[in-house]
Tab-separated table of N, CA, C and O in Angstrom:
chain	number	residue	atom	x	y	z
A	60	MET	N	100.194	129.919	101.529
A	60	MET	CA	98.645	130.211	101.340
A	60	MET	C	97.984	130.679	102.661
A	60	MET	O	98.102	130.264	103.560
A	61	LEU	N	96.988	131.689	102.019
A	61	LEU	CA	96.461	132.416	102.990
A	61	LEU	C	94.884	132.139	102.367
A	61	LEU	O	94.341	132.415	101.613
A	62	THR	N	94.123	131.902	103.350
A	62	THR	CA	92.519	131.454	103.018
A	62	THR	C	91.823	132.732	104.158
A	62	THR	O	91.897	132.813	105.114
A	63	ARG	N	90.755	133.014	103.475
A	63	ARG	CA	89.493	134.030	104.140
A	63	ARG	C	88.584	133.522	104.575
A	63	ARG	O	87.944	134.245	105.617
A	64	ARG	N	88.110	132.223	104.592
A	64	ARG	CA	87.327	131.852	105.176
A	64	ARG	C	87.732	131.412	106.741
A	64	ARG	O	88.373	131.654	107.036
A	65	GLY	N	86.126	131.169	107.201
A	65	GLY	CA	85.916	130.857	108.840
A	65	GLY	C	87.045	130.063	109.116
A	65	GLY	O	87.743	129.932	109.994
A	66	ASN	N	86.924	128.818	108.388
A	66	ASN	CA	87.625	127.663	109.126
A	66	ASN	C	88.598	127.101	107.819
A	66	ASN	O	88.277	126.518	107.009
A	67	GLY	N	89.833	127.092	107.955
A	67	GLY	CA	90.724	126.559	106.814
A	67	GLY	C	90.481	126.747	105.587
A	67	GLY	O	89.535	127.511	105.045
A	68	ALA	N	91.216	125.920	104.074
A	68	ALA	CA	90.730	126.418	102.873
A	68	ALA	C	89.232	125.841	102.813
A	68	ALA	O	89.004	124.476	103.138
A	69	TYR	N	88.719	126.525	101.839
A	69	TYR	CA	87.677	126.210	101.567
A	69	TYR	C	86.491	125.682	102.384
A	69	TYR	O	85.767	125.112	102.253
A	70	GLY	N	86.577	126.474	103.565
A	70	GLY	CA	85.361	126.172	104.752
A	70	GLY	C	85.914	125.149	105.594
A	70	GLY	O	84.786	124.684	106.200
A	71	ALA	N	86.957	124.229	105.258
A	71	ALA	CA	87.275	123.128	105.835
A	71	ALA	C	87.528	123.164	107.290
A	71	ALA	O	87.907	124.470	107.883
A	72	SER	N	87.543	122.506	108.361
A	72	SER	CA	87.982	122.508	109.795
A	72	SER	C	89.353	122.833	109.772
A	72	SER	O	90.043	122.346	109.058
A	73	ARG	N	89.758	123.763	110.577
A	73	ARG	CA	91.201	123.663	110.831
A	73	ARG	C	91.781	122.601	111.881
A	73	ARG	O	93.070	122.520	111.909
A	74	PHE	N	91.133	121.836	112.121
A	74	PHE	CA	91.514	120.965	113.008
A	74	PHE	C	90.691	119.538	112.363
A	74	PHE	O	90.182	119.314	112.032
A	75	ALA	N	91.307	118.137	113.282
A	75	ALA	CA	90.948	116.784	112.566
A	75	ALA	C	89.582	116.963	112.856
A	75	ALA	O	88.821	117.550	113.542
A	76	THR	N	89.249	116.282	111.667
A	76	THR	CA	87.707	115.778	111.216
A	76	THR	C	87.225	114.428	110.661
A	76	THR	O	87.870	114.323	110.033
A	77	ARG	N	86.101	114.243	111.350
A	77	ARG	CA	86.242	112.626	110.623
A	77	ARG	C	85.057	113.352	109.758
A	77	ARG	O	84.016	114.079	109.651
A	78	LEU	N	85.104	112.716	108.525
A	78	LEU	CA	84.320	113.053	107.298
A	78	LEU	C	83.214	112.281	107.160
A	78	LEU	O	83.579	111.138	107.599
A	79	ASP	N	82.195	112.244	106.046
A	79	ASP	CA	81.043	111.628	106.296
A	79	ASP	C	81.309	110.388	105.790
A	79	ASP	O	80.745	109.372	106.316
A	80	ALA	N	82.428	110.054	104.674
A	80	ALA	CA	82.800	108.537	104.435
A	80	ALA	C	83.257	107.817	105.191
A	80	ALA	O	83.698	106.641	105.183
A	81	GLY	N	83.644	108.234	106.843
A	81	GLY	CA	84.328	107.902	107.827
A	81	GLY	C	85.709	108.153	107.831
A	81	GLY	O	86.451	107.397	108.365
A	82	LEU	N	86.227	108.751	106.603
A	82	LEU	CA	87.693	108.783	106.510
A	82	LEU	C	88.121	110.165	107.619
A	82	LEU	O	87.240	110.613	108.008
A	83	TRP	N	89.086	109.871	108.163
A	83	TRP	CA	89.574	111.339	108.822
A	83	TRP	C	90.496	112.433	108.195
A	83	TRP	O	91.334	111.788	107.340
A	84	GLU	N	90.274	113.333	108.450
A	84	GLU	CA	91.079	114.329	107.745
A	84	GLU	C	91.888	115.110	108.656
A	84	GLU	O	91.553	115.659	109.844
A	85	PHE	N	93.162	115.084	108.666
A	85	PHE	CA	94.437	115.705	109.636
A	85	PHE	C	94.972	117.291	108.763
A	85	PHE	O	95.709	117.029	108.324
A	86	PRO	N	94.326	118.341	108.922
A	86	PRO	CA	94.889	119.408	107.900
A	86	PRO	C	96.179	119.682	108.301
A	86	PRO	O	96.804	119.757	109.789
A	87	VAL	N	96.785	120.771	107.670
A	87	VAL	CA	98.078	120.952	107.955
A	87	VAL	C	97.620	122.517	109.143
A	87	VAL	O	95.984	123.037	109.129
A	88	SER	N	98.435	122.239	110.000
A	88	SER	CA	98.193	123.572	111.385
A	88	SER	C	98.000	124.672	110.663
A	88	SER	O	98.927	125.284	109.616
A	89	THR	N	97.396	125.576	111.251
A	89	THR	CA	96.932	126.697	110.933
A	89	THR	C	96.874	127.723	112.301
A	89	THR	O	96.313	127.188	113.241
A	90	VAL	N	97.307	128.994	112.150
A	90	VAL	CA	96.899	129.687	113.094
A	90	VAL	C	95.745	130.915	112.416
A	90	VAL	O	96.364	131.476	111.540
A	91	ARG	N	95.279	131.567	113.373
A	91	ARG	CA	94.335	132.520	112.732
A	91	ARG	C	95.147	133.814	112.862
A	91	ARG	O	95.773	134.083	114.051
A	92	ALA	N	94.980	135.094	112.022
A	92	ALA	CA	95.792	136.118	112.005
A	92	ALA	C	94.761	137.061	111.316
A	92	ALA	O	94.528	136.880	110.176
A	93	ARG	N	94.276	137.740	112.495
A	93	ARG	CA	92.915	138.700	111.716
A	93	ARG	C	92.203	137.543	110.976
A	93	ARG	O	91.635	136.814	111.533
A	94	ARG	N	91.985	137.662	109.540
A	94	ARG	CA	90.412	137.216	109.023
A	94	ARG	C	91.334	135.786	108.246
A	94	ARG	O	90.539	135.198	107.398
A	95	TYR	N	92.255	135.710	108.664
A	95	TYR	CA	93.032	134.437	107.829
A	95	TYR	C	93.808	133.240	108.392
A	95	TYR	O	93.860	133.430	109.679
A	96	ASN	N	93.659	132.373	108.028
A	96	ASN	CA	94.312	131.355	108.371
A	96	ASN	C	95.612	131.082	107.876
A	96	ASN	O	95.930	130.552	106.545
A	97	CYS	N	96.378	130.665	108.742
A	97	CYS	CA	98.144	131.009	108.277
A	97	CYS	C	98.877	129.626	108.366
A	97	CYS	O	98.688	129.153	109.751
A	98	PRO	N	98.935	128.840	107.430
A	98	PRO	CA	99.643	127.720	107.382
A	98	PRO	C	100.792	127.695	108.235
A	98	PRO	O	101.889	128.620	107.965
A	99	VAL	N	101.370	126.860	109.218
A	99	VAL	CA	102.307	126.713	109.994
A	99	VAL	C	103.079	125.157	110.167
A	99	VAL	O	102.169	124.436	110.129
A	100	ALA	N	103.985	124.884	110.621
A	100	ALA	CA	104.658	123.959	111.677
A	100	ALA	C	104.764	122.677	110.232
A	100	ALA	O	104.735	121.577	110.947
A	101	GLY	N	104.944	123.011	109.110
A	101	GLY	CA	105.302	121.667	108.548
A	101	GLY	C	105.551	122.181	106.942
A	101	GLY	O	105.619	123.316	106.569
A	102	GLY	N	106.344	121.144	106.227
A	102	GLY	CA	106.630	121.243	105.043
A	102	GLY	C	107.596	122.481	105.076
A	102	GLY	O	108.636	122.759	105.699
A	103	ALA	N	107.414	123.366	103.924
A	103	ALA	CA	108.159	124.661	103.556
A	103	ALA	C	108.034	125.760	104.941
A	103	ALA	O	108.444	126.445	104.912
A	104	TYR	N	106.699	125.539	105.247
A	104	TYR	CA	106.423	126.595	106.481
A	104	TYR	C	107.427	126.090	107.581
A	104	TYR	O	107.982	127.076	108.166
A	105	PHE	N	107.842	124.936	107.879
A	105	PHE	CA	108.722	124.688	108.648
A	105	PHE	C	109.724	124.947	108.355
A	105	PHE	O	110.897	125.706	109.243
A	106	ARG	N	110.499	124.694	107.093
A	106	ARG	CA	111.790	124.898	106.868
A	106	ARG	C	112.019	126.612	106.786
A	106	ARG	O	113.249	127.033	106.899
A	107	LEU	N	110.819	127.528	106.328
A	107	LEU	CA	111.127	128.779	105.676
A	107	LEU	C	110.784	129.829	106.858
A	107	LEU	O	111.291	130.631	106.704
A	108	LEU	N	109.970	129.162	107.826
A	108	LEU	CA	109.930	130.685	108.856
A	108	LEU	C	110.992	130.119	109.827
A	108	LEU	O	111.464	129.344	110.454
A	109	PRO	N	110.991	131.057	110.786
A	109	PRO	CA	112.118	131.172	111.750
A	109	PRO	C	111.855	130.144	112.936
A	109	PRO	O	110.567	130.043	113.258
A	110	LEU	N	112.225	129.450	113.630
A	110	LEU	CA	111.773	128.487	114.557
A	110	LEU	C	111.088	128.735	115.386
A	110	LEU	O	109.813	128.278	115.861
A	111	TRP	N	111.186	130.141	115.953
A	111	TRP	CA	110.774	130.668	117.096
A	111	TRP	C	108.864	131.197	116.458
A	111	TRP	O	107.955	130.554	117.490
A	112	VAL	N	108.647	131.279	115.445
A	112	VAL	CA	107.531	131.252	114.821
A	112	VAL	C	106.532	129.919	115.143
A	112	VAL	O	105.678	129.926	115.242
A	113	THR	N	107.515	129.209	114.597
A	113	THR	CA	107.173	127.322	114.846
A	113	THR	C	106.568	127.163	116.334
A	113	THR	O	105.417	126.672	116.322
A	114	ARG	N	107.434	127.643	116.977
A	114	ARG	CA	107.107	127.076	118.534
A	114	ARG	C	105.924	128.028	119.032
A	114	ARG	O	104.899	127.827	119.687
A	115	ARG	N	105.631	129.235	118.609
A	115	ARG	CA	104.509	130.422	119.160
A	115	ARG	C	103.614	129.698	118.212
A	115	ARG	O	102.477	129.565	119.031
A	116	ALA	N	103.674	129.505	116.999
A	116	ALA	CA	102.240	128.905	116.406
A	116	ALA	C	101.343	127.641	117.287
A	116	ALA	O	100.714	127.415	117.428
A	117	ILE	N	102.831	126.412	117.632
A	117	ILE	CA	102.164	125.557	118.062
A	117	ILE	C	101.380	125.929	119.612
A	117	ILE	O	100.620	125.395	120.094
A	118	GLU	N	102.316	126.558	120.582
A	118	GLU	CA	101.886	127.104	121.656
A	118	GLU	C	100.366	127.826	121.441
A	118	GLU	O	99.651	127.412	121.721
A	119	ARG	N	100.072	128.376	120.347
A	119	ARG	CA	98.797	129.358	120.210
A	119	ARG	C	97.466	128.139	120.194
A	119	ARG	O	96.457	128.000	120.236
A	120	ILE	N	98.230	127.008	119.087
A	120	ILE	CA	96.917	125.701	118.618
A	120	ILE	C	96.781	125.029	119.846
A	120	ILE	O	95.680	124.658	120.233
A	121	ASN	N	98.149	124.936	120.673
A	121	ASN	CA	97.745	123.935	121.913
A	121	ASN	C	96.593	124.776	123.115
A	121	ASN	O	96.287	124.330	123.712
A	122	ALA	N	96.873	126.245	122.991
A	122	ALA	CA	96.037	126.914	123.848
A	122	ALA	C	94.503	127.094	123.496
A	122	ALA	O	93.656	127.035	124.249
A	123	GLU	N	94.501	126.789	122.242
A	123	GLU	CA	93.312	126.210	121.910
A	123	GLU	C	92.546	125.114	122.259
A	123	GLU	O	91.298	124.652	121.828
A	124	GLY	N	93.600	124.145	122.716
A	124	GLY	CA	93.259	122.742	123.370
A	124	GLY	C	93.172	122.015	122.086
A	124	GLY	O	92.460	120.773	122.106
A	125	ARG	N	93.777	122.100	121.138
A	125	ARG	CA	94.431	121.208	120.044
A	125	ARG	C	95.803	120.793	119.970
A	125	ARG	O	96.461	121.604	120.111
A	126	PRO	N	95.708	119.705	119.361
A	126	PRO	CA	97.111	119.255	119.048
A	126	PRO	C	97.588	119.790	117.768
A	126	PRO	O	96.880	120.346	116.817
A	127	ALA	N	98.907	120.434	117.527
A	127	ALA	CA	99.401	120.949	116.150
A	127	ALA	C	99.680	119.629	115.337
A	127	ALA	O	100.278	118.778	116.090
A	128	VAL	N	99.545	119.819	114.121
A	128	VAL	CA	99.917	118.700	113.204
A	128	VAL	C	101.253	119.433	112.887
A	128	VAL	O	101.184	120.142	111.929
A	129	VAL	N	102.293	118.703	113.052
A	129	VAL	CA	103.388	118.795	112.355
A	129	VAL	C	104.373	117.942	111.389
A	129	VAL	O	103.956	116.673	111.618
A	130	TYR	N	104.599	118.235	109.992
A	130	TYR	CA	104.722	117.373	109.226
A	130	TYR	C	106.045	117.661	108.539
A	130	TYR	O	106.291	119.079	107.988
A	131	LEU	N	106.705	116.836	107.827
A	131	LEU	CA	107.819	117.018	107.021
A	131	LEU	C	107.925	115.813	105.660
A	131	LEU	O	107.259	114.968	106.180
A	132	HIS	N	107.917	116.635	104.493
A	132	HIS	CA	107.946	115.127	103.424
A	132	HIS	C	109.721	114.360	103.655
A	132	HIS	O	110.485	115.516	104.158
A	133	PRO	N	109.624	113.575	103.091
A	133	PRO	CA	111.125	112.916	103.645
A	133	PRO	C	112.300	113.470	102.968
A	133	PRO	O	113.332	114.141	103.460
A	134	TRP	N	112.340	114.064	101.940
A	134	TRP	CA	113.162	115.078	101.316
A	134	TRP	C	113.584	116.430	101.827
A	134	TRP	O	114.639	117.093	101.572
A	135	GLU	N	112.891	116.915	102.921
A	135	GLU	CA	113.024	117.922	103.517
A	135	GLU	C	114.151	118.034	104.549
A	135	GLU	O	114.362	118.653	105.132
A	136	VAL	N	114.620	116.483	104.893
A	136	VAL	CA	115.463	116.455	105.855
A	136	VAL	C	116.652	115.511	104.853
A	136	VAL	O	117.663	115.027	105.606
A	137	ASP	N	116.630	116.074	103.775
A	137	ASP	CA	117.921	115.520	102.702
A	137	ASP	C	118.441	116.447	101.947
A	137	ASP	O	118.140	116.871	100.910
A	138	PRO	N	119.664	117.235	102.769
A	138	PRO	CA	120.275	118.068	102.224
A	138	PRO	C	120.989	117.584	100.773
A	138	PRO	O	121.217	118.669	99.853
A	139	GLU	N	121.148	116.385	100.125
A	139	GLU	CA	121.180	116.438	99.302
A	139	GLU	C	120.489	115.859	97.632
A	139	GLU	O	120.575	115.282	96.928
A	140	GLU	N	119.507	116.267	98.570
A	140	GLU	CA	117.940	116.040	97.338
A	140	GLU	C	118.236	116.822	95.891
A	140	GLU	O	118.898	117.681	96.120
A	141	PRO	N	118.580	116.166	94.896
A	141	PRO	CA	118.603	116.417	93.552
A	141	PRO	C	117.722	117.817	93.258
A	141	PRO	O	116.877	117.662	93.331
A	142	VAL	N	118.766	118.389	92.507
A	142	VAL	CA	118.074	119.520	92.254
A	142	VAL	C	117.167	119.117	90.767
A	142	VAL	O	117.609	118.620	89.944
A	143	VAL	N	116.049	119.844	90.631
A	143	VAL	CA	115.080	119.484	89.427
A	143	VAL	C	115.778	120.494	87.945
A	143	VAL	O	115.286	121.426	88.526
A	144	PRO	N	116.250	119.953	87.181
A	144	PRO	CA	117.168	120.960	86.528
A	144	PRO	C	116.304	122.125	85.639
A	144	PRO	O	116.689	123.471	85.691
A	145	ARG	N	115.060	121.805	85.113
A	145	ARG	CA	114.574	123.141	84.246
A	145	ARG	C	113.149	123.457	85.300
A	145	ARG	O	112.195	124.166	84.610
A	146	ALA	N	113.195	123.612	86.651
A	146	ALA	CA	111.936	123.716	87.423
A	146	ALA	C	112.247	125.117	87.394
A	146	ALA	O	113.573	125.833	87.270
A	147	PRO	N	110.878	125.953	87.349
A	147	PRO	CA	111.279	127.374	87.377
A	147	PRO	C	112.394	128.153	88.808
A	147	PRO	O	112.447	127.011	89.530
A	148	LEU	N	113.065	129.046	88.511
A	148	LEU	CA	113.837	129.676	89.827
A	148	LEU	C	113.437	129.346	91.083
A	148	LEU	O	113.877	128.965	92.074
A	149	LEU	N	112.275	130.329	91.089
A	149	LEU	CA	111.538	130.169	92.667
A	149	LEU	C	111.354	129.106	93.082
A	149	LEU	O	111.437	128.938	94.215
A	150	ALA	N	110.518	128.208	92.086
A	150	ALA	CA	110.524	126.907	93.001
A	150	ALA	C	111.787	125.925	93.009
A	150	ALA	O	111.656	125.749	94.250
A	151	ARG	N	112.801	126.253	92.860
A	151	ARG	CA	114.041	125.914	92.815
A	151	ARG	C	114.396	126.269	94.324
A	151	ARG	O	115.030	125.757	94.998
A	152	VAL	N	114.267	127.503	94.242
A	152	VAL	CA	114.722	128.399	95.399
A	152	VAL	C	114.053	127.867	96.844
A	152	VAL	O	114.181	127.481	97.774
A	153	ARG	N	112.810	127.738	96.595
A	153	ARG	CA	111.795	127.273	97.783
A	153	ARG	C	111.788	125.707	98.027
A	153	ARG	O	112.241	125.621	99.344
A	154	HIS	N	112.159	125.114	97.229
A	154	HIS	CA	112.523	123.728	97.051
A	154	HIS	C	113.656	123.157	98.336
A	154	HIS	O	113.817	122.548	99.131
A	155	ARG	N	114.915	124.119	97.963
A	155	ARG	CA	116.042	123.624	98.351
A	155	ARG	C	116.262	124.589	99.819
A	155	ARG	O	117.477	124.340	100.738
A	156	LEU	N	115.620	126.092	99.888
A	156	LEU	CA	115.785	126.617	101.166
A	156	LEU	C	116.034	125.992	102.569
A	156	LEU	O	114.963	125.646	102.489
A	157	ASN	N	117.087	126.092	103.362
A	157	ASN	CA	117.043	125.653	104.361
A	157	ASN	C	117.153	124.022	104.509
A	157	ASN	O	117.011	123.205	105.636
A	158	LEU	N	117.275	122.978	103.421
A	158	LEU	CA	117.120	121.927	103.713
A	158	LEU	C	118.418	121.368	104.616
A	158	LEU	O	118.224	120.034	105.167
A	159	SER	N	119.400	121.935	104.629
A	159	SER	CA	120.769	121.385	105.285
A	159	SER	C	120.391	121.565	107.081
A	159	SER	O	120.896	121.155	107.735
A	160	ARG	N	119.293	122.675	107.290
A	160	ARG	CA	119.305	123.049	108.740
A	160	ARG	C	117.855	122.312	109.399
A	160	ARG	O	117.418	122.500	110.351
A	161	THR	N	117.320	121.635	108.322
A	161	THR	CA	115.861	121.438	109.016
A	161	THR	C	116.019	120.057	109.840
A	161	THR	O	115.021	119.947	110.788
A	162	GLU	N	116.739	118.844	109.448
A	162	GLU	CA	116.879	117.941	110.662
A	162	GLU	C	117.023	118.661	112.033
A	162	GLU	O	116.502	118.248	113.141
A	163	ALA	N	118.061	119.433	112.279
A	163	ALA	CA	118.761	119.878	113.395
A	163	ALA	C	117.359	120.538	113.682
A	163	ALA	O	117.483	120.642	115.252
A	164	ARG	N	116.707	121.722	113.347
A	164	ARG	CA	115.612	122.173	113.561
A	164	ARG	C	114.390	121.283	114.226
A	164	ARG	O	114.030	121.548	115.422
A	165	LEU	N	114.440	120.449	113.444
A	165	LEU	CA	113.317	119.471	113.823
A	165	LEU	C	113.575	118.902	115.071
A	165	LEU	O	112.976	118.161	116.470
A	166	ARG	N	114.724	118.176	115.425
A	166	ARG	CA	115.625	117.852	116.597
A	166	ARG	C	115.325	118.516	117.492
A	166	ARG	O	114.743	118.147	118.693
A	167	ARG	N	115.698	119.898	117.315
A	167	ARG	CA	115.425	120.995	118.586
A	167	ARG	C	113.955	120.758	119.117
A	167	ARG	O	113.682	120.547	119.942
A	168	LEU	N	112.951	120.912	118.075
A	168	LEU	CA	111.724	120.717	118.169
A	168	LEU	C	111.224	119.821	119.394
A	168	LEU	O	110.447	119.963	120.119
A	169	LEU	N	111.888	118.716	118.881
A	169	LEU	CA	111.157	117.237	119.428
A	169	LEU	C	111.569	117.128	120.880
A	169	LEU	O	111.071	116.262	121.887
A	170	GLY	N	112.607	117.731	121.133
A	170	GLY	CA	113.362	118.012	122.278
A	170	GLY	C	112.699	118.700	123.531
A	170	GLY	O	113.262	118.413	124.810
A	171	GLU	N	111.954	119.385	122.777
A	171	GLU	CA	111.590	120.709	123.516
A	171	GLU	C	109.924	120.319	123.867
A	171	GLU	O	109.667	121.031	125.478
A	172	ARG	N	109.405	119.695	123.818
A	172	ARG	CA	108.088	119.619	124.081
A	172	ARG	C	107.437	117.732	123.271
A	172	ARG	O	108.439	117.168	122.709
A	173	PRO	N	106.353	117.299	123.954
A	173	PRO	CA	105.848	116.562	123.434
A	173	PRO	C	105.520	116.083	122.188
A	173	PRO	O	104.490	117.062	122.057
A	174	PHE	N	105.480	115.114	121.003
A	174	PHE	CA	105.235	114.722	120.203
A	174	PHE	C	104.628	113.497	120.162
A	174	PHE	O	105.195	112.391	120.887
A	175	GLY	N	103.997	113.001	119.322
A	175	GLY	CA	103.676	111.561	119.351
A	175	GLY	C	103.036	111.392	117.537
A	175	GLY	O	102.858	112.256	117.405
A	176	PRO	N	102.751	110.040	117.224
A	176	PRO	CA	102.094	109.771	115.587
A	176	PRO	C	100.627	110.130	116.191
A	176	PRO	O	100.115	110.078	116.989
A	177	LEU	N	100.316	110.356	114.740
A	177	LEU	CA	98.870	111.017	114.861
A	177	LEU	C	97.696	109.870	115.299
A	177	LEU	O	96.795	110.307	116.182
A	178	CYS	N	98.288	108.480	115.247
A	178	CYS	CA	97.215	107.488	115.799
A	178	CYS	C	97.356	107.482	117.262
A	178	CYS	O	96.529	107.098	118.092
A	179	GLU	N	98.487	107.943	117.970
A	179	GLU	CA	98.484	108.054	119.548
A	179	GLU	C	97.646	109.323	119.934
A	179	GLU	O	96.678	109.111	120.906
A	180	VAL	N	98.244	110.389	119.358
A	180	VAL	CA	97.726	111.597	119.890
A	180	VAL	C	96.028	111.933	119.414
A	180	VAL	O	95.470	112.386	120.565
A	181	PHE	N	95.598	111.213	118.790
A	181	PHE	CA	94.388	111.344	118.255
A	181	PHE	C	93.347	110.085	118.506
A	181	PHE	O	92.007	109.843	118.156
A	182	ALA	N	94.157	109.012	119.423
A	182	ALA	CA	93.395	107.831	119.712
A	182	ALA	C	92.062	107.946	120.264
A	182	ALA	O	91.205	107.337	119.922
A	183	ALA	N	91.658	108.897	121.136
A	183	ALA	CA	90.548	109.101	121.904
A	183	ALA	C	89.396	109.546	120.608
A	183	ALA	O	88.391	108.882	120.492
A	184	GLU	N	89.579	110.257	119.593
A	184	GLU	CA	88.744	110.511	118.702
A	184	GLU	C	88.827	109.685	117.757
A	184	GLU	O	87.385	109.502	117.078
A	185	LEU	N	89.553	108.886	117.432
A	185	LEU	CA	89.481	107.932	116.660
A	185	LEU	C	88.928	106.503	117.318
A	185	LEU	O	88.800	105.593	116.347
A	186	GLY	N	88.394	106.611	118.535
A	186	GLY	CA	87.813	105.229	118.909
A	186	GLY	C	88.644	104.671	119.289
A	186	GLY	O	88.479	103.382	119.497
A	187	GLN	N	89.925	104.577	119.314
A	187	GLN	CA	91.257	103.558	119.953
A	187	GLN	C	91.618	103.765	121.483
A	187	GLN	O	92.296	102.868	121.559
A	188	GLY	N	90.961	104.678	122.122
A	188	GLY	CA	91.402	105.209	123.268
A	188	GLY	C	90.608	105.148	124.437
A	188	GLY	O	89.307	104.559	124.329
């Protein structure tokens, strides 16, 4: 998904934001490329993009003074995830591609730099630090 707006999808912030209701929103990490916010570092983006792209994206986000939000769905580290029988071909391919490599890629990335849970990384912003 590429968006043309200044910040994130539908004008939302690219970074953690406290909403009016007091809830926090932790959006998918994006990097700016020309006029676009390009999602990186999570879900299908983590599985489908080369690891060097993910590394570079995290470095760019960190250079902006922000932590990158890296996420995976539990099924994305399960190469035995069942196939959905009647799903469209493109959805099946996208859903299954690189499942067998995701855990190893994640372990490599976690071993290269510090990571932590959202509640620790954002403790000061959340009023807990």
